[in-house]
mmCIF file of C-alpha atoms and ligand atoms in Angstrom:
data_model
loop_
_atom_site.group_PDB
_atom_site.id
_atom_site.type_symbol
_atom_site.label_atom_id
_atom_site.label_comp_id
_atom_site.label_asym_id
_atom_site.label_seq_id
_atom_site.Cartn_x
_atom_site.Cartn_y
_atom_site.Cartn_z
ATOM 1 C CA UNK E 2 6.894 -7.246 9.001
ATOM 2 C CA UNK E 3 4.872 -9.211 10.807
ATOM 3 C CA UNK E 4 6.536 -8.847 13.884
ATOM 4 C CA UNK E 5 6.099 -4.897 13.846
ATOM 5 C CA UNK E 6 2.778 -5.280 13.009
ATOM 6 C CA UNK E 7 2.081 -7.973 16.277
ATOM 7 C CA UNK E 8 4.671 -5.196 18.436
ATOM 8 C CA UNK E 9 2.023 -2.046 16.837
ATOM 9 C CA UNK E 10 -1.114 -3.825 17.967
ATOM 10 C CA UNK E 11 0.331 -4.859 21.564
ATOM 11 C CA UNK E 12 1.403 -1.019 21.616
ATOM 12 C CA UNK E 13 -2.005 0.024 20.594
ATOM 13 C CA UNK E 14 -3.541 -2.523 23.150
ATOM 14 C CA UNK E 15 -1.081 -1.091 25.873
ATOM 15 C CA UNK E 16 -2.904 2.665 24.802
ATOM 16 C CA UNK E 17 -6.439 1.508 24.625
ATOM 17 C CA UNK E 18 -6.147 -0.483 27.635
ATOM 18 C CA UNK E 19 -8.123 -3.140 25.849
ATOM 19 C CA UNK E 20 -7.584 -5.530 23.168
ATOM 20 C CA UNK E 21 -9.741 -3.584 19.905
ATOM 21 C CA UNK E 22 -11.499 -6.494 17.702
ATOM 22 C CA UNK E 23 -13.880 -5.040 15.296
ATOM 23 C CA UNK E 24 -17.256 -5.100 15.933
ATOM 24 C CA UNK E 25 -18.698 -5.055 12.703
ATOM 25 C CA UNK E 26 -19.125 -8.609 13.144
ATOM 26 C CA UNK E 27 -22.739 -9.164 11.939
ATOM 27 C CA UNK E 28 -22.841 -8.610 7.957
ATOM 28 C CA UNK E 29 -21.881 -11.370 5.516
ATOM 29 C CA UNK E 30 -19.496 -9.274 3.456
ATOM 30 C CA UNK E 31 -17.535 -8.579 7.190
ATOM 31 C CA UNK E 32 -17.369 -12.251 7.831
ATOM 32 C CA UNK E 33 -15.858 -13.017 4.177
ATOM 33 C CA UNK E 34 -11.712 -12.902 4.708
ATOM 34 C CA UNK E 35 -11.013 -14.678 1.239
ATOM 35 C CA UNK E 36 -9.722 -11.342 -0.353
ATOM 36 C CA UNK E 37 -10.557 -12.473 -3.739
ATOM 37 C CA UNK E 38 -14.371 -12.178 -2.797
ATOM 38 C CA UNK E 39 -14.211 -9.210 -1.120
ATOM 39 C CA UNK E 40 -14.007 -5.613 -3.210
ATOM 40 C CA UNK E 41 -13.188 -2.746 -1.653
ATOM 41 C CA UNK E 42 -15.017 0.624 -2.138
ATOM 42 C CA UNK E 43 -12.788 3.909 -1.774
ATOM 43 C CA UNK E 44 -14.177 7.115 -2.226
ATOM 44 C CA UNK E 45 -12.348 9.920 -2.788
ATOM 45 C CA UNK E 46 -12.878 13.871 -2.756
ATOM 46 C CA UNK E 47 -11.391 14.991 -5.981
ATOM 47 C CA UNK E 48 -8.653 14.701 -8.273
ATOM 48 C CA UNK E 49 -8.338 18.638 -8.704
ATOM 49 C CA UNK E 50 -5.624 18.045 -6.119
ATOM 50 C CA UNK E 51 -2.114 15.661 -7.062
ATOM 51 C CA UNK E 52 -2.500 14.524 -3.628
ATOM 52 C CA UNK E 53 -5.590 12.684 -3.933
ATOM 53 C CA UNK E 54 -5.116 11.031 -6.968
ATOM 54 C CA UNK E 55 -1.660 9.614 -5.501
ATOM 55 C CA UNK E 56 -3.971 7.908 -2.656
ATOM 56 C CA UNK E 57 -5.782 6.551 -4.756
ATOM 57 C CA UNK E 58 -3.403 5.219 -7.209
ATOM 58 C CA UNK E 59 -1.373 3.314 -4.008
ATOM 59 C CA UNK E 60 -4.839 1.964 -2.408
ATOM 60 C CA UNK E 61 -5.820 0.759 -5.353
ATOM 61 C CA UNK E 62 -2.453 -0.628 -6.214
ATOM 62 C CA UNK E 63 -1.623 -1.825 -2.610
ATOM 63 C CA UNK E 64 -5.249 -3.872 -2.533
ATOM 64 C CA UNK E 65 -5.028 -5.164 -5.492
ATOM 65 C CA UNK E 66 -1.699 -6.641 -4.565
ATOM 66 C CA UNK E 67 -3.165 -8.214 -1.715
ATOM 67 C CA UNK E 68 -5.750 -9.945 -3.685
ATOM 68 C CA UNK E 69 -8.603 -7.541 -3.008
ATOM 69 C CA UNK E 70 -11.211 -5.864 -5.643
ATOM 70 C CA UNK E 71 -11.018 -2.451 -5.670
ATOM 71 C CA UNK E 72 -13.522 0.198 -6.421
ATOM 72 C CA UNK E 73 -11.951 3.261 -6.726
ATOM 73 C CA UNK E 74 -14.499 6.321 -7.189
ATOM 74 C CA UNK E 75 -14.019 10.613 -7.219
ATOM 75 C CA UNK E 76 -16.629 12.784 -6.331
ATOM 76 C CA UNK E 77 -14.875 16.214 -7.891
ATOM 77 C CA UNK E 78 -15.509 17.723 -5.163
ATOM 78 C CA UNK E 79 -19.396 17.565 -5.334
ATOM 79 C CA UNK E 80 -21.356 16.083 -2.198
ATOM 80 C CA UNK E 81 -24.635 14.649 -3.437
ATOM 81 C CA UNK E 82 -22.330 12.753 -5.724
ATOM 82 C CA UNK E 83 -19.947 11.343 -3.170
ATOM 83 C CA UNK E 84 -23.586 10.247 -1.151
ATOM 84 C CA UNK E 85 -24.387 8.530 -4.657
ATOM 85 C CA UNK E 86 -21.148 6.720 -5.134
ATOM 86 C CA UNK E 87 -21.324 5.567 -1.512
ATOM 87 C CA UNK E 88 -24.733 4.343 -2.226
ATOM 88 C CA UNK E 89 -23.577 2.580 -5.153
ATOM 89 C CA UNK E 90 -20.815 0.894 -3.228
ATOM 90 C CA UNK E 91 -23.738 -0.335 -1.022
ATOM 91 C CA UNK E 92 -25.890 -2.123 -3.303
ATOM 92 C CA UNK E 93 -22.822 -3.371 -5.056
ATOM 93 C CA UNK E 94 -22.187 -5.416 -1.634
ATOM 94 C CA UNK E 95 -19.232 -3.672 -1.638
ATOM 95 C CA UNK E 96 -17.132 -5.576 1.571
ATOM 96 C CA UNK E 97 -15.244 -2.609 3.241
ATOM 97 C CA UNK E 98 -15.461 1.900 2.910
ATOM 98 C CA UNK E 99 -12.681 4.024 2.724
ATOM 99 C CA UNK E 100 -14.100 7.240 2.717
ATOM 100 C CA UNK E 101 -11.965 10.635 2.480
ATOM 101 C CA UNK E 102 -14.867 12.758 2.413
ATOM 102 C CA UNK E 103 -15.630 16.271 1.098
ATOM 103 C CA UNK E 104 -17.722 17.054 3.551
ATOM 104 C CA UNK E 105 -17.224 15.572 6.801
ATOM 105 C CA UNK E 106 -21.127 15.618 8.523
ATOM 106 C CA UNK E 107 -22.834 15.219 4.714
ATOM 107 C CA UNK E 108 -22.658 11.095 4.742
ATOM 108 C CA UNK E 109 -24.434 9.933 7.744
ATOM 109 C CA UNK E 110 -27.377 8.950 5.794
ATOM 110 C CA UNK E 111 -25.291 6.250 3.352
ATOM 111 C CA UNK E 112 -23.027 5.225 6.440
ATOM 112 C CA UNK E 113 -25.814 4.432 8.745
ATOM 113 C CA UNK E 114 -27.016 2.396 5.991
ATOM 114 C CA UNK E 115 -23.547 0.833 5.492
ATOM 115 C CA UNK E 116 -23.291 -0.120 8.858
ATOM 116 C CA UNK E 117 -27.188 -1.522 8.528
ATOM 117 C CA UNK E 118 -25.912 -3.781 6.421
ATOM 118 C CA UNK E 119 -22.933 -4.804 8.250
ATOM 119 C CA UNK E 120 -20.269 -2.913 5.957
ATOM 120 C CA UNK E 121 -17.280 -1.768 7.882
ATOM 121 C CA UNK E 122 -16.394 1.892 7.339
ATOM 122 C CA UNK E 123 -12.766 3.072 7.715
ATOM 123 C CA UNK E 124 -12.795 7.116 7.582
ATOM 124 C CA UNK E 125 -9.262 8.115 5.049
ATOM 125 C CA UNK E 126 -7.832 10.685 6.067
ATOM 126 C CA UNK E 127 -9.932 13.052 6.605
ATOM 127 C CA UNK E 128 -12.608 12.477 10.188
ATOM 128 C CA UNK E 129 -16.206 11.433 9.231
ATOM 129 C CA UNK E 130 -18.496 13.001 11.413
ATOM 130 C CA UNK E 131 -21.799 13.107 13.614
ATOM 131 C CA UNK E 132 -21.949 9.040 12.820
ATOM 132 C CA UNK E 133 -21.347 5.694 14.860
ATOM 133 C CA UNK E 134 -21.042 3.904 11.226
ATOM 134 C CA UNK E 135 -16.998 5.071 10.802
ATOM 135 C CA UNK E 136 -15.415 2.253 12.870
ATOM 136 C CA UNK E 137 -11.721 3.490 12.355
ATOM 137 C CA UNK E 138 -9.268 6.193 11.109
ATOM 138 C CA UNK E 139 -6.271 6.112 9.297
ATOM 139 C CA UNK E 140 -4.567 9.999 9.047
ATOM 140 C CA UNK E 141 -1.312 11.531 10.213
ATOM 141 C CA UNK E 142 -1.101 14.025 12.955
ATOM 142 C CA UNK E 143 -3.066 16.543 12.050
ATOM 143 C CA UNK E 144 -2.764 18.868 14.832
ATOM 144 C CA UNK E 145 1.562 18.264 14.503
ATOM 145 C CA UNK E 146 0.714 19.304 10.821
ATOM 146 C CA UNK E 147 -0.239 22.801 11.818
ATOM 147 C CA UNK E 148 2.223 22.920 14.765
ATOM 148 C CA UNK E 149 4.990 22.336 12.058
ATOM 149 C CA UNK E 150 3.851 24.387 9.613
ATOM 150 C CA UNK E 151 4.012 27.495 12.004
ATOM 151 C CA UNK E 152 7.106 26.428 13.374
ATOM 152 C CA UNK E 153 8.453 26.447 9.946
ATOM 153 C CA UNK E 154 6.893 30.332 9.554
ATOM 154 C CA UNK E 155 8.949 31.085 11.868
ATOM 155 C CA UNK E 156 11.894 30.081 11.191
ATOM 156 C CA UNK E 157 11.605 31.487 7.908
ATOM 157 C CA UNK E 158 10.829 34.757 9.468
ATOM 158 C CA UNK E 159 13.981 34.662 11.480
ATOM 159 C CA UNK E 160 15.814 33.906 8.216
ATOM 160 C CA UNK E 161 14.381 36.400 6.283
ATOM 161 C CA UNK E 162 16.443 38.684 8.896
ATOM 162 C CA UNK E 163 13.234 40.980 8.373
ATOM 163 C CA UNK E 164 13.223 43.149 11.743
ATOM 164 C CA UNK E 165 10.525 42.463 14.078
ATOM 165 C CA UNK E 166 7.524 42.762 14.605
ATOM 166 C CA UNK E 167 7.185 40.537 11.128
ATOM 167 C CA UNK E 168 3.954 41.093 9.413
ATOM 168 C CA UNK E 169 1.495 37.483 8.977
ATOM 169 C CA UNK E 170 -1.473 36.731 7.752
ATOM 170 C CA UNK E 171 -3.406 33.451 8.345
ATOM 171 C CA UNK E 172 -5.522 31.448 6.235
ATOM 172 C CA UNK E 173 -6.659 28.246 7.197
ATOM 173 C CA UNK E 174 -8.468 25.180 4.981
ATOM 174 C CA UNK E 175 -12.295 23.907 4.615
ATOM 175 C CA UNK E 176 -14.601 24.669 7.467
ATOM 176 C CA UNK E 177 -16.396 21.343 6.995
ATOM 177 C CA UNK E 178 -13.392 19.583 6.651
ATOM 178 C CA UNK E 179 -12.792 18.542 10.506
ATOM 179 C CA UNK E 180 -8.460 18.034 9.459
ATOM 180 C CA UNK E 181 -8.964 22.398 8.736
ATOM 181 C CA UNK E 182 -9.380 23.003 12.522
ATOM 182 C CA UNK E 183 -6.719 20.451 13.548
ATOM 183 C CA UNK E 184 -4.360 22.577 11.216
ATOM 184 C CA UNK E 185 -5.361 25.609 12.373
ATOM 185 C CA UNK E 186 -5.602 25.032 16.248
ATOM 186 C CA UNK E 187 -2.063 23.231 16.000
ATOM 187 C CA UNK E 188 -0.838 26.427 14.193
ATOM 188 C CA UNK E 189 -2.429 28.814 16.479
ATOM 189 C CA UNK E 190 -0.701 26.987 19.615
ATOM 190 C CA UNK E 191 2.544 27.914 18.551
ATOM 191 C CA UNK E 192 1.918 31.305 17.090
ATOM 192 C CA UNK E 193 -0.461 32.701 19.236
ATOM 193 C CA UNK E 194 2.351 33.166 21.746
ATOM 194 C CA UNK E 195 4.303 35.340 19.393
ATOM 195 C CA UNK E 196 0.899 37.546 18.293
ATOM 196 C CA UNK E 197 0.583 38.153 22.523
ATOM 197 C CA UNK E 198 3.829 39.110 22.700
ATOM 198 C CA UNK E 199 4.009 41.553 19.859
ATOM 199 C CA UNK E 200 6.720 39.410 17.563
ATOM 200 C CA UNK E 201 3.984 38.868 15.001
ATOM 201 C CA UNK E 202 1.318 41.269 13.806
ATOM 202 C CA UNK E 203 -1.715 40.517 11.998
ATOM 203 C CA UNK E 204 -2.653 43.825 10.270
ATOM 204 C CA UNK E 205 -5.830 42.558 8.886
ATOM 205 C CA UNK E 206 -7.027 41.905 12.397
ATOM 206 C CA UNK E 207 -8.279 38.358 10.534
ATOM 207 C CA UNK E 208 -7.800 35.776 12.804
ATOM 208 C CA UNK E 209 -11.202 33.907 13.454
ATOM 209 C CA UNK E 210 -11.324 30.148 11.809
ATOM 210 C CA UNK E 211 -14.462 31.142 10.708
ATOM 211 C CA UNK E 212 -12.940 34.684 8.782
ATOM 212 C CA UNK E 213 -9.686 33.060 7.487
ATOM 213 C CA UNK E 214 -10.901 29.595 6.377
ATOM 214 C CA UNK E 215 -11.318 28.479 2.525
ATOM 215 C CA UNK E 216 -14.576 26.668 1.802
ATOM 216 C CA UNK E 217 -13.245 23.376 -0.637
ATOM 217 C CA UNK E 218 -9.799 24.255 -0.136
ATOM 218 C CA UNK E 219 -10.118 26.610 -2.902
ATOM 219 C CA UNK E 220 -6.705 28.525 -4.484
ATOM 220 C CA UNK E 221 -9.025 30.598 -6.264
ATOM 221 C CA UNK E 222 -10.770 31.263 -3.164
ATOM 222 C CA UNK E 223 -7.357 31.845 -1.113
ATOM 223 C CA UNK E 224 -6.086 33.543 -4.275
ATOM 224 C CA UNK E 225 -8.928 36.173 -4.065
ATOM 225 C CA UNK E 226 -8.869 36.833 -0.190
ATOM 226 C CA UNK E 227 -4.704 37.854 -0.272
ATOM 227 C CA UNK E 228 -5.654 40.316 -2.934
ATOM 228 C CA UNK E 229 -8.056 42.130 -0.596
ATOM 229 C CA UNK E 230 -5.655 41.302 1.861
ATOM 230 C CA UNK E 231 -2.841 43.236 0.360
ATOM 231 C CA UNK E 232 -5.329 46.094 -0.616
ATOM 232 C CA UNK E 233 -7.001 46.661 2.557
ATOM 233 C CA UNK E 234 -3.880 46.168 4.898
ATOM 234 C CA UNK E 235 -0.269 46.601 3.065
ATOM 235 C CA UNK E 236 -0.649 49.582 0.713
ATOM 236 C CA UNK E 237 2.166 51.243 3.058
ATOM 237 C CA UNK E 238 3.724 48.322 4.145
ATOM 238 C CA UNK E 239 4.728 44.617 3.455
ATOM 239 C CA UNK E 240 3.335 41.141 4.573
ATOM 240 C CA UNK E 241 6.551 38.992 5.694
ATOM 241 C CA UNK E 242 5.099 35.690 6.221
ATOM 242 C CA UNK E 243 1.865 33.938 5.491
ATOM 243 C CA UNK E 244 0.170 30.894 7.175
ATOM 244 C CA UNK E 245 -1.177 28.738 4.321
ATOM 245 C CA UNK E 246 -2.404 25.125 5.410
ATOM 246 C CA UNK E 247 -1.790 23.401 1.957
ATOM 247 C CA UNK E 248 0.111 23.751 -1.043
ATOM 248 C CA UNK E 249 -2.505 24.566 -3.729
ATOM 249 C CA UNK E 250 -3.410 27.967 -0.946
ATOM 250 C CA UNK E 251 0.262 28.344 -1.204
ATOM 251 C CA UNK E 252 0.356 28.770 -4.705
ATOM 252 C CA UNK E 253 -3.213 30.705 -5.417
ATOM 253 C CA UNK E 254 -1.787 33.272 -2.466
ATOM 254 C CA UNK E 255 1.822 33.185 -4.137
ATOM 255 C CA UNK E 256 0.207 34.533 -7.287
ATOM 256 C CA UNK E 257 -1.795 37.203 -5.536
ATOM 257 C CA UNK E 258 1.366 38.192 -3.985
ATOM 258 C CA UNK E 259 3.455 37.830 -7.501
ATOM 259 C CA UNK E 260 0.608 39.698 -9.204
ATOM 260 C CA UNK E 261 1.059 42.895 -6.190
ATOM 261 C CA UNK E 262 4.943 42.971 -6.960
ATOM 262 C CA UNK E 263 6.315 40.854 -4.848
ATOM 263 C CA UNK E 264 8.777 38.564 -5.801
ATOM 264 C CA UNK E 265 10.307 41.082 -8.018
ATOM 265 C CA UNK E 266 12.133 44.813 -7.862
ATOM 266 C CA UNK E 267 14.232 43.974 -4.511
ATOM 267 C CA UNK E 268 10.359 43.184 -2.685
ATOM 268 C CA UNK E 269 10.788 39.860 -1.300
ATOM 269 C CA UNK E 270 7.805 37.226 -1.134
ATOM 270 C CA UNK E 271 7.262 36.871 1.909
ATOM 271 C CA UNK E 272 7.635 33.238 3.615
ATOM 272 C CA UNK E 273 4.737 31.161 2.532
ATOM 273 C CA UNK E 274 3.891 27.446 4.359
ATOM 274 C CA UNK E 275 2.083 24.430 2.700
ATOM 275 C CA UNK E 276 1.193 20.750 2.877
ATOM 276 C CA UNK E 277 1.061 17.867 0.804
ATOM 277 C CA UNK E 278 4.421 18.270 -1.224
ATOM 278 C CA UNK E 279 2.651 18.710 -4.413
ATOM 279 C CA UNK E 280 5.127 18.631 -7.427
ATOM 280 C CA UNK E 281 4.411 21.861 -8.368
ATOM 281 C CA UNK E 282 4.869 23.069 -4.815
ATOM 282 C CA UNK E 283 7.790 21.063 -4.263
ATOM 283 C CA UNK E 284 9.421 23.174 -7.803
ATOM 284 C CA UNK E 285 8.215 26.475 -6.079
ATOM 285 C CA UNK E 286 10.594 25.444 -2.761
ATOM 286 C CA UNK E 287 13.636 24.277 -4.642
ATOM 287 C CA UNK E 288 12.817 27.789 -6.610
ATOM 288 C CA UNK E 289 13.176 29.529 -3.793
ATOM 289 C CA UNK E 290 9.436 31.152 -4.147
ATOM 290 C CA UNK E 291 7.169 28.889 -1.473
ATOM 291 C CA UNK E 292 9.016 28.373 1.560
ATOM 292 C CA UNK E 293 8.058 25.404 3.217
ATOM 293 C CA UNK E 294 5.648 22.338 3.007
ATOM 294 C CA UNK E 295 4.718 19.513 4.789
ATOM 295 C CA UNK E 296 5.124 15.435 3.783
ATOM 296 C CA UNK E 297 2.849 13.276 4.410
ATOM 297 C CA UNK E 298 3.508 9.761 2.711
ATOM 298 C CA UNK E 299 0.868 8.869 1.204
ATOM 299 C CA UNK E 300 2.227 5.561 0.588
ATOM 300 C CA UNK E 301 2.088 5.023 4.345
ATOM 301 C CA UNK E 302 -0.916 6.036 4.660
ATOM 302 C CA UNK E 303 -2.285 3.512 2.420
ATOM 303 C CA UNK E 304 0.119 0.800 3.444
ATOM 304 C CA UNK E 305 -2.212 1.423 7.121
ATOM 305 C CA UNK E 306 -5.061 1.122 5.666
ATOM 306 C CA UNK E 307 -4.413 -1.978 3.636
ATOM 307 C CA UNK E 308 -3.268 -3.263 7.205
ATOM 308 C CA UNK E 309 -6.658 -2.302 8.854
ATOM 309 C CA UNK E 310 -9.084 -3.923 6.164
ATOM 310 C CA UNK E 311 -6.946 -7.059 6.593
ATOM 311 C CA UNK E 312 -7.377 -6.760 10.446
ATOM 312 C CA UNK E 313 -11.313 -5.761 10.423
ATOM 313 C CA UNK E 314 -11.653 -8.836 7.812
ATOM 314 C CA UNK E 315 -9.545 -11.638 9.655
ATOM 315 C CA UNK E 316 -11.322 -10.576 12.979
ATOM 316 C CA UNK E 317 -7.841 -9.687 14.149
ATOM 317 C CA UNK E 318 -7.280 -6.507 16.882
ATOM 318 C CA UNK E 319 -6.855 -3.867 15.023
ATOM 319 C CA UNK E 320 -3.742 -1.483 14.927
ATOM 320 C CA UNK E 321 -4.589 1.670 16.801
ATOM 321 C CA UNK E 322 -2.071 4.014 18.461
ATOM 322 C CA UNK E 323 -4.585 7.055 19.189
ATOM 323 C CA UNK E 324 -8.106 6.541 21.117
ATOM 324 C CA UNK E 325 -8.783 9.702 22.536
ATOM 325 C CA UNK E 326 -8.256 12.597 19.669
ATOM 326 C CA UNK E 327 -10.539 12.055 17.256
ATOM 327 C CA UNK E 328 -14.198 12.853 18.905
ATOM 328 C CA UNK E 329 -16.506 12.846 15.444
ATOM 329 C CA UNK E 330 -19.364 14.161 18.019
ATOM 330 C CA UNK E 331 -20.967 10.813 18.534
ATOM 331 C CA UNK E 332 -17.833 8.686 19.681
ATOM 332 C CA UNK E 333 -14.050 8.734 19.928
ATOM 333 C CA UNK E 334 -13.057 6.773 16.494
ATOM 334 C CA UNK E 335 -9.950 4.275 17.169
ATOM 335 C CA UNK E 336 -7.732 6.047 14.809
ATOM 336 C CA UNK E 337 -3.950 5.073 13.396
ATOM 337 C CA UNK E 338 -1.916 8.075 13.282
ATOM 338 C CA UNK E 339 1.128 8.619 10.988
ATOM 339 C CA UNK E 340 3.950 11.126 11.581
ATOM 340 C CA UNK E 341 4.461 14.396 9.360
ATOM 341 C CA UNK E 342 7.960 15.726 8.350
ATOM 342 C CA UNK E 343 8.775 19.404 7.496
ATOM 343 C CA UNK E 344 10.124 19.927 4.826
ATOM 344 C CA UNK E 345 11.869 23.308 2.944
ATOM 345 C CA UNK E 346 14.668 24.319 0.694
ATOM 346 C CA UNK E 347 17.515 22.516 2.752
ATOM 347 C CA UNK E 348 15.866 18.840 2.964
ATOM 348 C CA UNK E 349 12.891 18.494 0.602
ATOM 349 C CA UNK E 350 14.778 16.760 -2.378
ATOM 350 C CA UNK E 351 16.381 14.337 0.295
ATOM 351 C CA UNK E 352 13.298 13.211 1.734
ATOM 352 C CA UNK E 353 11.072 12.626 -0.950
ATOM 353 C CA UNK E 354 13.679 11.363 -2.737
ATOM 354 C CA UNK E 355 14.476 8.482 -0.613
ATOM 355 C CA UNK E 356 10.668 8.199 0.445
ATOM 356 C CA UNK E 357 10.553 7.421 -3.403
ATOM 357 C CA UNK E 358 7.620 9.953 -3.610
ATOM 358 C CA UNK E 359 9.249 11.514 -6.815
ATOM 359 C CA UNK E 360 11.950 10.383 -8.657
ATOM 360 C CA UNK E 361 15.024 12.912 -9.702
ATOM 361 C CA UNK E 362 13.704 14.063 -12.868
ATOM 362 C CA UNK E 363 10.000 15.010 -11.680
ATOM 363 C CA UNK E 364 12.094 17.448 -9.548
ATOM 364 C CA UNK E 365 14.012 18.941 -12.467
ATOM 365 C CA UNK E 366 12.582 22.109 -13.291
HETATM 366 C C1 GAL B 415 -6.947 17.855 3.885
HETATM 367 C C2 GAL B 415 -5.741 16.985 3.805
HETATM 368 C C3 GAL B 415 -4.581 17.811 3.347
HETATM 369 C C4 GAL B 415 -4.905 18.525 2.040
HETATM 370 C C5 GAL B 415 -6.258 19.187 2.063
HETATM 371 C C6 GAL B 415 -6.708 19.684 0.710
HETATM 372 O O1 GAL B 415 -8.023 17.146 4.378
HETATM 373 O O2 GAL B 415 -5.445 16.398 5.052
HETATM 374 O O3 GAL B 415 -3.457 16.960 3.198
HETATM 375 O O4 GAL B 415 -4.817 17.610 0.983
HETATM 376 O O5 GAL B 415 -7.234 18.327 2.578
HETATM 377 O O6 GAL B 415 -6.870 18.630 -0.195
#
């Protein structure tokens, strides 16, 4: 392990050009490195989604195995309490921040007082923005994310054996979460092509970030929008395929779709992306209803960030494999990238299976 982990940083340092020590240096809580003195605050969004609560169950678990404190907070999705719990974190002395944020420009205030008092931030996930306070990120490939869940769109287009040109509609995820546009964009560079070129048709003329986005990530929101989808564009025709950037979308728009007769009387849903692998989600696949979804590990993911703290803490160079993608407005953030896999009908038990994500009988039905 420790070998990768000394090959990952001289790979990072061959990217960067330059060896990348933190620079945090100043505080007293940065120049503690006995874990068992240091406790680490992690704020999350919300624990309306599985996916968040998994994150923080393996942070916690994974810092606590390596001797750190942890405190573990949720916002529910609200953002003067996420500023409050960051606060908190602050007068608690609190030695490092993860933050996966709700709102992406809403902390500045807290982090420029975190990194006033010499508190390292590490931004989870999701890309905390307009500040020089975040010091590092720790996400997968967010714009392969997007690229693979159009990919997947169409290849469950050209499976459905629907004839051309297929009708799509596209929704994307939370304009002030900065991972929304990274989705969307990566989508967009692969389907775009095929909207030019007539394959794909968007009969709601909806294709504007702005127009097809869903403030909070909200299936009630998403669930809404493909009702008035389906009324104003597809009273004489179907929809064959729909671009939905995460699974809880996937499943408000599958219901708007069930609830319109799809799914049922010989009218097929049409083919319906994701992300996360959500249990419920994952059920819907295997069921043949949601077509497609897209893993990210969470157990990786906090595995990396366990990894960074203990870098940023010992004064070691920090593992970094991406220096140029992640412009928050004020700086390009050092980030650690993890890979995505797609994931449908024909591999999704296999995967998360032997990623351990979910054992056998979570999948049963
Ligand atoms: C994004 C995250 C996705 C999904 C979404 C909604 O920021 O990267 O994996 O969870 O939020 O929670």
């Amino acid at each position: 392990m420790r070998k990768i982990l000394a090959v990952a940083a001289v790979a990072a340092l061959a990217l960067t050009g330059c060896g990348r020590s933190t620079d945090t240096g100043t505080g007293s809580t940065a120049a503690a490195s006995n874990p068992a003195d240091i406790t680490v605050g992690v704020a999350m969004p919300t624990k309306t989604s599985e996916r968040w609560i998994k994150d923080g169950d393996y942070i916690k678990s994974q810092l606590e195995a390596a001797g750190y404190k942890v405190n573990l907070q949720y916002a529910n999705d609200d953002i003067p309490t996420q500023v409050t719990q960051l606060q908190d974190m602050i007068t608690k002395k609190n030695g490092v921040l993860v933050v996966a944020s709700i709102d992406g420009t809403a902390l500045k205030g807290a982090l420029a007082d975190a990194k006033a008092d010499g508190i390292p931030v590490i931004a989870y996930d999701r890309l905390l923005r307009d500040t020089d306070a975040v010091e590092y990120y720790t996400t997968f490939d967010n714009l392969k994310v997007g690229k693979l869940q159009a990919e997947s769109l169409l290849a469950g287009l050209e499976a459905s054996g629907k004839p051309k040109p297929w009708n799509v509609e596209l929704f994307a995820g939370s304009p002030d979460d900065n991972n929304a546009t990274f989705f969307f964009n990566g989508a967009m560079e692969v389907l775009q092509p095929k909207i030019d070129d007539g394959t794909i048709k968007i009969q709601s003329g909806e294709t504007d970030f702005k127009t097809v986005a869903t403030l909070r990530w909200d299936a009630a929101v998403a669930k809404k929008r493909m009702e008035n989808l389906l009324t104003k564009s597809y009273s004489d025709k179907d929809v064959n395929g729909v671009l939905a950037p995460y699974d809880g979308l996937s499943r408000g728009i599958i219901a708007a779709l069930k609830g319109s007769g799809y799914g049922a009387g010989g009218k097929d849903l049409p083919v319906v992306t994701g992300q996360d692998a959500e249990l419920e989600s994952v059920k819907s696949i295997l069921a043949g209803e949601q077509y497609s979804s897209v893993f990210k590990n969470t157990q990786d993911l906090a595995k990396a960030t366990v990894t960074m703290i203990q870098e940023i803490l010992g004064k070691k160079t920090v593992t970094v494999n991406d220096t140029e993608s992640y412009d928050n407005g004020v700086k390009k953030v050092p980030t650690q990238l993890l890979d995505p896999v797609s994931v449908d009908k024909s591999n999704i038990e296999k995967v998360l299976l032997d990623a351990k994500y979910y054992t056998a009988d979570q999948l049963k039905s």
